[in-house]
mmCIF file with all atom_site columns, C-alpha atoms in Angstrom:
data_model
loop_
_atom_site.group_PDB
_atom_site.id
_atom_site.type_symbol
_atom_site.label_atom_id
_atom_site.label_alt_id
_atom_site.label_comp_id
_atom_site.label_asym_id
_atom_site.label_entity_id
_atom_site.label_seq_id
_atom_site.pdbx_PDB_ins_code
_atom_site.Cartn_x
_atom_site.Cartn_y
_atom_site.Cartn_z
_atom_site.occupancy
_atom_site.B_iso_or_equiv
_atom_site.pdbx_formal_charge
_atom_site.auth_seq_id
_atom_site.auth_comp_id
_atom_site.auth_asym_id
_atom_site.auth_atom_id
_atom_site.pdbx_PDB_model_num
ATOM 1   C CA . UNK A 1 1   ? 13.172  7.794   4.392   1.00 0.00 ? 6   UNK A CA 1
ATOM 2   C CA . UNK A 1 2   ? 15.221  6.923   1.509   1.00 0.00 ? 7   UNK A CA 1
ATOM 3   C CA . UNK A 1 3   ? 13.900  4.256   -0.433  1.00 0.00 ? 8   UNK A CA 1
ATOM 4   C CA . UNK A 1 4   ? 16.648  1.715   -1.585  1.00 0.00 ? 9   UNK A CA 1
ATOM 5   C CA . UNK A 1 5   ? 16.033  -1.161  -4.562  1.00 0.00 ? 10  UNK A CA 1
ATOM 6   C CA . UNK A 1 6   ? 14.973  -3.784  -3.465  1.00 0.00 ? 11  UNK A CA 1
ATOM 7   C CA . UNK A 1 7   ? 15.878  -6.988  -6.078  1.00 0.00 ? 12  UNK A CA 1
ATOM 8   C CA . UNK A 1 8   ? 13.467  -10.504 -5.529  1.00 0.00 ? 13  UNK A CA 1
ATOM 9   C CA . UNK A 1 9   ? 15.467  -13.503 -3.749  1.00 0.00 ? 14  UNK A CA 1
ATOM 10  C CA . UNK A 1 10  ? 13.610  -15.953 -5.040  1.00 0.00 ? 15  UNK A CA 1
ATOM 11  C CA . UNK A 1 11  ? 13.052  -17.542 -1.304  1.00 0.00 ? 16  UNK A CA 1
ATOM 12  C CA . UNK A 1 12  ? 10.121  -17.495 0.750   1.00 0.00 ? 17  UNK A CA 1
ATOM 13  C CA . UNK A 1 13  ? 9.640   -15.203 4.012   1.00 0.00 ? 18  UNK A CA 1
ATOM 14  C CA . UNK A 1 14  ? 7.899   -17.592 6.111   1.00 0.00 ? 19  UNK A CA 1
ATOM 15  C CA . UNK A 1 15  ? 5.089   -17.353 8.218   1.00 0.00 ? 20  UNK A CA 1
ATOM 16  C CA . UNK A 1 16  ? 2.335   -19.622 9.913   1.00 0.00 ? 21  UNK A CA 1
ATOM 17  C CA . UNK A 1 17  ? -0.866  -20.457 8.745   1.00 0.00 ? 22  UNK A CA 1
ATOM 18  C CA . UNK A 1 18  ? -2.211  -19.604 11.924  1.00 0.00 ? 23  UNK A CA 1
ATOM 19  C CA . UNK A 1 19  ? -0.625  -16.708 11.888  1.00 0.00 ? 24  UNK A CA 1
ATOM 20  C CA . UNK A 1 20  ? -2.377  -13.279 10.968  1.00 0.00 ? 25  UNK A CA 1
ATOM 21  C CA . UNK A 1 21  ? -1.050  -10.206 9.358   1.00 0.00 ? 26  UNK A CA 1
ATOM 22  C CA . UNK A 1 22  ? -2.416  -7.072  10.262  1.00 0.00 ? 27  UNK A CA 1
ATOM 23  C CA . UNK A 1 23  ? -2.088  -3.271  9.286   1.00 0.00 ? 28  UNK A CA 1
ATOM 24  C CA . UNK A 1 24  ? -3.909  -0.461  8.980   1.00 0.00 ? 29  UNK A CA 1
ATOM 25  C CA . UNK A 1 25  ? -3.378  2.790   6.365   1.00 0.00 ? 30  UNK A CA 1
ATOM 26  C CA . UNK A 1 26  ? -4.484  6.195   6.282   1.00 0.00 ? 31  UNK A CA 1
ATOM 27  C CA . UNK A 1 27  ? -6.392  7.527   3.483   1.00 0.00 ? 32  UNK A CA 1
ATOM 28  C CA . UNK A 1 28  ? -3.918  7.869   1.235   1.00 0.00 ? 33  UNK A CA 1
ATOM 29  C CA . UNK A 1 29  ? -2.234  4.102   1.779   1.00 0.00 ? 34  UNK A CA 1
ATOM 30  C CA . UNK A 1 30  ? 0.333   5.603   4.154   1.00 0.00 ? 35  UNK A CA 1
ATOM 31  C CA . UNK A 1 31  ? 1.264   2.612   7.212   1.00 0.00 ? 36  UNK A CA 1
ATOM 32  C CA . UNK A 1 32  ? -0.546  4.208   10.582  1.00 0.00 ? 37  UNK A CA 1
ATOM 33  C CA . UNK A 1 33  ? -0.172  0.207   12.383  1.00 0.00 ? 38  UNK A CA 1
ATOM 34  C CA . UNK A 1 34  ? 1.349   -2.909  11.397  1.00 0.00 ? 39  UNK A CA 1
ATOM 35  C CA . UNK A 1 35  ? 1.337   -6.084  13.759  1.00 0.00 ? 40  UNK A CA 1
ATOM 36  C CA . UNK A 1 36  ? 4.189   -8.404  15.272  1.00 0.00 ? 41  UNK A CA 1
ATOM 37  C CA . UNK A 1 37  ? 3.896   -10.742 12.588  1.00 0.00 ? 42  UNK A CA 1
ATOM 38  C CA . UNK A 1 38  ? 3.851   -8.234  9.342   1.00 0.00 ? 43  UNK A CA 1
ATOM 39  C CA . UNK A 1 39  ? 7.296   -6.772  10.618  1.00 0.00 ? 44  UNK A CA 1
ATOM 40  C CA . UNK A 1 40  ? 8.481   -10.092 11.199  1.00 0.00 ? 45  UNK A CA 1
ATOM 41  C CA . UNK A 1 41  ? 7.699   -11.406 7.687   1.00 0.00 ? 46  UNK A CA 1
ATOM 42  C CA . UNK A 1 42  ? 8.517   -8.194  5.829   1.00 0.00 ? 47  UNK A CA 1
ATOM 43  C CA . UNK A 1 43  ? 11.262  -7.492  7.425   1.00 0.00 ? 48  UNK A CA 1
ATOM 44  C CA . UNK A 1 44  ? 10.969  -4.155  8.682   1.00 0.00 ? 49  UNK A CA 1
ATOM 45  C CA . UNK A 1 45  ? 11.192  -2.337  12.201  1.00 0.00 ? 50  UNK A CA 1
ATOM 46  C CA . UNK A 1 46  ? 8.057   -0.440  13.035  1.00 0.00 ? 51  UNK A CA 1
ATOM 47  C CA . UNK A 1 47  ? 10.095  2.292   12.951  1.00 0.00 ? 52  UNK A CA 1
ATOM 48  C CA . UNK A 1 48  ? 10.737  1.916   9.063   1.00 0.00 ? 53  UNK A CA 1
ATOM 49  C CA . UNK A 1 49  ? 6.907   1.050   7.968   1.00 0.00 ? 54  UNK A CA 1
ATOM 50  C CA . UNK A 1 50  ? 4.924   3.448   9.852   1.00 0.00 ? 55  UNK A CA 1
ATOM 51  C CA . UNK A 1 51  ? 3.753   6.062   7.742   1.00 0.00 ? 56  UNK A CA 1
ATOM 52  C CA . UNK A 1 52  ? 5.368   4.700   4.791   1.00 0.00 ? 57  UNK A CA 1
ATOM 53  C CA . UNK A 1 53  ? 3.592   3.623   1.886   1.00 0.00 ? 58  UNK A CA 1
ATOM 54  C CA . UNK A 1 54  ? 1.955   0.188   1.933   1.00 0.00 ? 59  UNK A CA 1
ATOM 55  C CA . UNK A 1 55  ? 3.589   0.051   -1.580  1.00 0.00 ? 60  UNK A CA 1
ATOM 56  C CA . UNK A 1 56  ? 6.689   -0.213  0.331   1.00 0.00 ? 61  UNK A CA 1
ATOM 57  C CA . UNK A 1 57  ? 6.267   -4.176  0.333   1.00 0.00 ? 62  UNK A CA 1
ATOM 58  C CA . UNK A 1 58  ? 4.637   -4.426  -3.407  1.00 0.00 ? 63  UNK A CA 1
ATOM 59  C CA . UNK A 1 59  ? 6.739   -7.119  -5.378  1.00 0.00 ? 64  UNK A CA 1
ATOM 60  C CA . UNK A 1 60  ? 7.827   -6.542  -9.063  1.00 0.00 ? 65  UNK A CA 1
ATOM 61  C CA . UNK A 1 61  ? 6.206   -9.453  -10.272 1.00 0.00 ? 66  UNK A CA 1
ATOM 62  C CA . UNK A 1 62  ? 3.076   -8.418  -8.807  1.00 0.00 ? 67  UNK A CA 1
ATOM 63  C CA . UNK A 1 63  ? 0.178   -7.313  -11.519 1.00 0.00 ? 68  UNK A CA 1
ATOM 64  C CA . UNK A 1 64  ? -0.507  -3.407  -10.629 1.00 0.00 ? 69  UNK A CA 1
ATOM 65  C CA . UNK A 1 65  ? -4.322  -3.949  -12.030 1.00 0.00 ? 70  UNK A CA 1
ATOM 66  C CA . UNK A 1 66  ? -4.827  -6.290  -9.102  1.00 0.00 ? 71  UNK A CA 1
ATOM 67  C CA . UNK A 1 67  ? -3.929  -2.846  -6.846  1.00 0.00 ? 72  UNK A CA 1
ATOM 68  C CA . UNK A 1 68  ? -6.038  -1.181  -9.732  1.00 0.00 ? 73  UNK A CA 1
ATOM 69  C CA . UNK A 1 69  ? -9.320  -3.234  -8.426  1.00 0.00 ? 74  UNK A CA 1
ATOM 70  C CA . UNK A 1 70  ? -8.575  -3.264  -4.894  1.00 0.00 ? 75  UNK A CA 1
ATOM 71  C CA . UNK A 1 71  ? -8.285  0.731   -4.145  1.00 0.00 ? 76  UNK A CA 1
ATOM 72  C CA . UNK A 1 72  ? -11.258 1.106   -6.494  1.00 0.00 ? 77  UNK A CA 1
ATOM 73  C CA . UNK A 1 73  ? -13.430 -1.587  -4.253  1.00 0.00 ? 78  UNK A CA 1
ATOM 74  C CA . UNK A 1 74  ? -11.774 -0.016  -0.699  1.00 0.00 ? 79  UNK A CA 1
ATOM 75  C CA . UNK A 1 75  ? -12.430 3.683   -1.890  1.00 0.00 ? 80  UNK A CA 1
ATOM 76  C CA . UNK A 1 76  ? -16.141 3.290   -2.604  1.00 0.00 ? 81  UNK A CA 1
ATOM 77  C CA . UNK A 1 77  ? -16.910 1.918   1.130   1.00 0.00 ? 82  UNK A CA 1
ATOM 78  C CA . UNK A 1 78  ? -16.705 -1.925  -0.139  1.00 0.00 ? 83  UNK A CA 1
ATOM 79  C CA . UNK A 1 79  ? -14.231 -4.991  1.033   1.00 0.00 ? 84  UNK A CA 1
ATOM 80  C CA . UNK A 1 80  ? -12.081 -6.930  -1.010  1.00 0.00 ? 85  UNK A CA 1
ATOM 81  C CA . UNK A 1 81  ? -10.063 -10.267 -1.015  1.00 0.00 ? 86  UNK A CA 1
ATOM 82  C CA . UNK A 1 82  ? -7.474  -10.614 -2.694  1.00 0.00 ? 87  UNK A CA 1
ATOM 83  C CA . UNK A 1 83  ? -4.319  -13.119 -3.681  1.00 0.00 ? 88  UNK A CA 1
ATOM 84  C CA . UNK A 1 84  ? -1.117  -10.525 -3.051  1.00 0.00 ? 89  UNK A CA 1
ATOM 85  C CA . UNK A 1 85  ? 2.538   -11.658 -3.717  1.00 0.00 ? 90  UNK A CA 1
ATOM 86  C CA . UNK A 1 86  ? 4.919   -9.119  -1.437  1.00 0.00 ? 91  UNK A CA 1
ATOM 87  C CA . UNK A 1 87  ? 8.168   -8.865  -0.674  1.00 0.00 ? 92  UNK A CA 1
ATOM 88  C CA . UNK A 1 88  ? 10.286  -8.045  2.382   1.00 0.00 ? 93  UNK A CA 1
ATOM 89  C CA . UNK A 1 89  ? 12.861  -5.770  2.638   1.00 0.00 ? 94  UNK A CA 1
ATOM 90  C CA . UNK A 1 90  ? 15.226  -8.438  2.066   1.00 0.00 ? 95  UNK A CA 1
ATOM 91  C CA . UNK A 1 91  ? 13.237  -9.121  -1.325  1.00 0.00 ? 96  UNK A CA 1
ATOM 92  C CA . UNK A 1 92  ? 12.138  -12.598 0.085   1.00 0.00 ? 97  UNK A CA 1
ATOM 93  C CA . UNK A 1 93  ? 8.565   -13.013 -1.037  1.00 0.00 ? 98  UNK A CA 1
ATOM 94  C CA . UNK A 1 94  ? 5.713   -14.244 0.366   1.00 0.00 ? 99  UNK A CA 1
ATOM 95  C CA . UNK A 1 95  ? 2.016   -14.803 -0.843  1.00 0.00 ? 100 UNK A CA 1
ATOM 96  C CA . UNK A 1 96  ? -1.151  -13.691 1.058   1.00 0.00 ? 101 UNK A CA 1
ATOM 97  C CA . UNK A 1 97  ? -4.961  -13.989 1.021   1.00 0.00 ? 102 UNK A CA 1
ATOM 98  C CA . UNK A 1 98  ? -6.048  -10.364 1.815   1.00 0.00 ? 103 UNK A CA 1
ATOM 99  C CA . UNK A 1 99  ? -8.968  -9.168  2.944   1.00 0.00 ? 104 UNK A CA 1
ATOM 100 C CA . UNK A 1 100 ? -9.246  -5.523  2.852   1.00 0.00 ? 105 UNK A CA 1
ATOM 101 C CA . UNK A 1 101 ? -12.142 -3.127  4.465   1.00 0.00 ? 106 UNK A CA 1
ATOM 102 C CA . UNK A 1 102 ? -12.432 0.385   4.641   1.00 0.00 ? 107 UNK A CA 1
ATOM 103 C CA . UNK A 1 103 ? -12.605 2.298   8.208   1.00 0.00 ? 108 UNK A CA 1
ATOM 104 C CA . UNK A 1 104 ? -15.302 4.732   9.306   1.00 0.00 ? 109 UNK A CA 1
ATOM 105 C CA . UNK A 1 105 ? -15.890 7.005   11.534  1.00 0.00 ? 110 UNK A CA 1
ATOM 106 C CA . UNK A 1 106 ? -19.865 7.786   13.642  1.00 0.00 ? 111 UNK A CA 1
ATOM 107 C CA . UNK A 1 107 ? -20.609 9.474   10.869  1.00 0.00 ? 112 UNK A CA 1
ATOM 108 C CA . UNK A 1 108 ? -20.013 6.828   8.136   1.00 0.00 ? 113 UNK A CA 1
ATOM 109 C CA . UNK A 1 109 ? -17.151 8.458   6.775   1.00 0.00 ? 114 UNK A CA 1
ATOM 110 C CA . UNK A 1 110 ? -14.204 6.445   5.868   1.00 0.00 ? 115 UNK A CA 1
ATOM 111 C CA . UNK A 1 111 ? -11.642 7.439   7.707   1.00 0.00 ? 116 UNK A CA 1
ATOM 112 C CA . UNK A 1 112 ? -8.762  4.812   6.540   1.00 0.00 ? 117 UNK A CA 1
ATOM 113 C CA . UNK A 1 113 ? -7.964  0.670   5.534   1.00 0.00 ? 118 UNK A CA 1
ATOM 114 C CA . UNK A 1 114 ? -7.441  -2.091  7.200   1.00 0.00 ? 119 UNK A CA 1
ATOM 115 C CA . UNK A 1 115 ? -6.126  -5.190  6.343   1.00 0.00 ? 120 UNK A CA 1
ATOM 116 C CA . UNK A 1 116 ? -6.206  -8.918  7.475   1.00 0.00 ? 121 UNK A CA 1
ATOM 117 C CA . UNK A 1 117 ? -3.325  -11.575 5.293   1.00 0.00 ? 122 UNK A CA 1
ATOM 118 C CA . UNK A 1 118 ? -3.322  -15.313 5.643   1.00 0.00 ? 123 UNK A CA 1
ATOM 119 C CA . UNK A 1 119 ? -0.996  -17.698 3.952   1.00 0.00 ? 124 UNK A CA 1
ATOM 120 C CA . UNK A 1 120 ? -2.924  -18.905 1.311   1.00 0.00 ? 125 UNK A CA 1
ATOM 121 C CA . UNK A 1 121 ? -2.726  -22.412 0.607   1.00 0.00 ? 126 UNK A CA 1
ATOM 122 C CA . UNK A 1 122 ? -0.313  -23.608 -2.112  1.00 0.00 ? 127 UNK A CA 1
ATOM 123 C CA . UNK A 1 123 ? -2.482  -25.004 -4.660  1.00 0.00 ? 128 UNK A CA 1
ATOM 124 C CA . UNK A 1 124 ? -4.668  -21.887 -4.578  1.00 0.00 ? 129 UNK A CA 1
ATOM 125 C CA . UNK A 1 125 ? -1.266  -20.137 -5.696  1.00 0.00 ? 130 UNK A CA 1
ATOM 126 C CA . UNK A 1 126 ? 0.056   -22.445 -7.705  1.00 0.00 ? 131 UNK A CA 1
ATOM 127 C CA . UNK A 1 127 ? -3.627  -21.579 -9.777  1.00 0.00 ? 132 UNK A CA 1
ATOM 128 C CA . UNK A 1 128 ? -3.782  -17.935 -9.176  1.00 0.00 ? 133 UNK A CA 1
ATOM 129 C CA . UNK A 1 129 ? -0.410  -17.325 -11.025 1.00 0.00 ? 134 UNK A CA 1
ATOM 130 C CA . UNK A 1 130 ? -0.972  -17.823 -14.231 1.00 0.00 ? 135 UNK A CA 1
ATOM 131 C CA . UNK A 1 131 ? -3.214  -15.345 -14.428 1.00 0.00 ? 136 UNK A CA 1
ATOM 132 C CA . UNK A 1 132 ? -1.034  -12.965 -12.727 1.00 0.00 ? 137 UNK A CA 1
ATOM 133 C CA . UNK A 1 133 ? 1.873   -14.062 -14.910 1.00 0.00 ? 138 UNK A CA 1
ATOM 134 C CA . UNK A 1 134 ? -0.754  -12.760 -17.905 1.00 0.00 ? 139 UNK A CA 1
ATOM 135 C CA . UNK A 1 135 ? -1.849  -9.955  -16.213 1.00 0.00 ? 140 UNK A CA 1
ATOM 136 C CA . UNK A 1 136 ? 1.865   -8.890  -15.963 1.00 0.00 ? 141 UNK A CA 1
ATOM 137 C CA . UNK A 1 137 ? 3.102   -9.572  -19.658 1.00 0.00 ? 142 UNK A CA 1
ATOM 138 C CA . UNK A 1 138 ? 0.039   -7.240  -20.912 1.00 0.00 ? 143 UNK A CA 1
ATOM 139 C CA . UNK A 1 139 ? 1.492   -4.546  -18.454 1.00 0.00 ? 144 UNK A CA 1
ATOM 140 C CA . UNK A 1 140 ? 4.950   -4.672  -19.608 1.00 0.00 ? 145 UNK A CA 1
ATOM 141 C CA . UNK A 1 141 ? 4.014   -5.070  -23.470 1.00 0.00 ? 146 UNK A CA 1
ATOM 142 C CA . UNK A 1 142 ? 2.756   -1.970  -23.110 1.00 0.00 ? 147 UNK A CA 1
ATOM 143 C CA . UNK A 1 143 ? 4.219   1.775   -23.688 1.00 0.00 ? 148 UNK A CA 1
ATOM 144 C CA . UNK A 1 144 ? 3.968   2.851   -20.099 1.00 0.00 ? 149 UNK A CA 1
ATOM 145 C CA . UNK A 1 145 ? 3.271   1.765   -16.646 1.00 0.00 ? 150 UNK A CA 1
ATOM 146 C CA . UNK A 1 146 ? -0.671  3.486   -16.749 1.00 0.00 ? 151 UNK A CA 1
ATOM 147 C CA . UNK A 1 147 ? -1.438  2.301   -20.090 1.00 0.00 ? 152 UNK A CA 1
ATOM 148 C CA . UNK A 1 148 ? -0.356  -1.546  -18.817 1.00 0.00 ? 153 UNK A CA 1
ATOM 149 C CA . UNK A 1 149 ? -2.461  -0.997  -15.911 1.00 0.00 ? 154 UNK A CA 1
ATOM 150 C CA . UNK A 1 150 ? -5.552  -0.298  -17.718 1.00 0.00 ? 155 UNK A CA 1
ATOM 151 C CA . UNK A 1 151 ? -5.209  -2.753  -20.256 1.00 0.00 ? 156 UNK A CA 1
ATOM 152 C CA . UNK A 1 152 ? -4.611  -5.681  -17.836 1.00 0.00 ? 157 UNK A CA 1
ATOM 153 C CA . UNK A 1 153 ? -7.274  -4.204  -15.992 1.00 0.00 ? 158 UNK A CA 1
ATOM 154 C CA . UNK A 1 154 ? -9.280  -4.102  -18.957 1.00 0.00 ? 159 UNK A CA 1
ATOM 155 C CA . UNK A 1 155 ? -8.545  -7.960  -19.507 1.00 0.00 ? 160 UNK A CA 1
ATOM 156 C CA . UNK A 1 156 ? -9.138  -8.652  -16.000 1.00 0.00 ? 161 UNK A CA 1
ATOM 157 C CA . UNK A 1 157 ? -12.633 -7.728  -16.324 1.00 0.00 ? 162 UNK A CA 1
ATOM 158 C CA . UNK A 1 158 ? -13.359 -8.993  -19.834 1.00 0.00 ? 163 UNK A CA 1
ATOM 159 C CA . UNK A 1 159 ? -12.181 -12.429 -18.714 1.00 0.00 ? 164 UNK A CA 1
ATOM 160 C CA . UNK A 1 160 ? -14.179 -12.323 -15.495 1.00 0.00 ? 165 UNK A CA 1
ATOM 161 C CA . UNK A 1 161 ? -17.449 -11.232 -17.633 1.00 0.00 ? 166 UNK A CA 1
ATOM 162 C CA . UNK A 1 162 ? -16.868 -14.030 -20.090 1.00 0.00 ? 167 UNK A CA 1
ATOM 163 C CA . UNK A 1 163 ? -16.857 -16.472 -17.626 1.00 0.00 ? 168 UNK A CA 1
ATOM 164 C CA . UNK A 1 164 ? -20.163 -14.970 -16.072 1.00 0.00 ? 169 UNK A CA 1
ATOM 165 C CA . UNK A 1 165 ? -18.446 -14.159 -12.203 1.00 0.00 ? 170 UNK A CA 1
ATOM 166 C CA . UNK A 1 166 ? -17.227 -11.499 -10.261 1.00 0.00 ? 171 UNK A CA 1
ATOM 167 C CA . UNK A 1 167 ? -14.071 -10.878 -8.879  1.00 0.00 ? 172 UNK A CA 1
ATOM 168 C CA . UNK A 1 168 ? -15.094 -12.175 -5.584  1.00 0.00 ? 173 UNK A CA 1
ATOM 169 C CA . UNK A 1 169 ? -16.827 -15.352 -7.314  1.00 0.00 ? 174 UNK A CA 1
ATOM 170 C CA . UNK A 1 170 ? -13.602 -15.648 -8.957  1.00 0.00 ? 175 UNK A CA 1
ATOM 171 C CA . UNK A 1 171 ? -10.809 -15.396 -5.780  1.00 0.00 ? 176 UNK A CA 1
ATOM 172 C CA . UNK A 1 172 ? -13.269 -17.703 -3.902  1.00 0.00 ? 177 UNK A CA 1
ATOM 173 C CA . UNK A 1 173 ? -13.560 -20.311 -6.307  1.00 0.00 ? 178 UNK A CA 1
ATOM 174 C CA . UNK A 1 174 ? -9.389  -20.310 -6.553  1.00 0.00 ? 179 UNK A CA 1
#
């Protein structure tokens, strides 16, 4: 599949805050499930997202370091929450608490991702975006995409020890 350009709205792909979204990835981040609600929200048929990269709904303005921590956390066997700005196919947006576990198999191996998204509350956005609106500016000041990574991971984590927390600390305190 063909992967057109995608440009931010601006508006908001709704969903309910009792709703759940749910999908599952192979090792490698590739779609192998997605629920009734993630198509709806994002857009796409199940046809379109299975086996496609999950990266298929990242939105520009989203800090890659944040994507940085979370594959680091999934691929050694832990969980992760996360705040996650995506955006539909239409380039609507939407916000999502994420809470991301590896799979495994009998034998403890892991085998692939899963991933449960609520609608976060708007006050715990309206404070987790400055720091992704940080996080971002030290990616694009920089001379390339892995280098901006790294150093707004690297800033990430420096702020995080300063304050004496971890990551998790730090998203449930938000």
């Amino acid at each position: 599949m063909a992967r057109v350009r995608v440009q931010p709205t601006g508006r908001e792909s709704p969903f309910g805050e009792d709703e759940i979204i749910v999908s599952k990835t192979d090792l490698k981040g590739r779609i192998t499930y997605a629920n009734d609600v993630f198509l709806r929200v994002s857009n796409y048929t199940s046809r379109e997202i299975l086996g496609a990269p999950h990266s298929i709904i990242r939105h520009p303005e989203m800090p890659r370091c944040v994507f940085k921590l979370l594959w680091d956390t999934i691929k050694a066997g832990e969980e992760i929450f996360a705040y996650v700005l995506n955006m539909a196919k239409n380039g609507d947006h939407y916000w999502v608490f994420a809470h991301v576990t590896p799979t495994f198999d009998d034998a403890g191996a892991v085998t692939g991702y899963h991933s449960n998204r609520r609608k976060p509350d708007p006050a715990q956005i309206k404070k987790i975006k400055p720091l992704y609106d940080s996080l971002l500016a030290i990616e694009k000041r920089a001379p390339d995409r892995k280098q901006g990574m790294q150093q707004s991971y690297d800033h990430l984590i420096a702020d995080l020890r300063a304050k004496g927390i971890t990551y998790d600390e730090f998203v449930f305190s938000v």
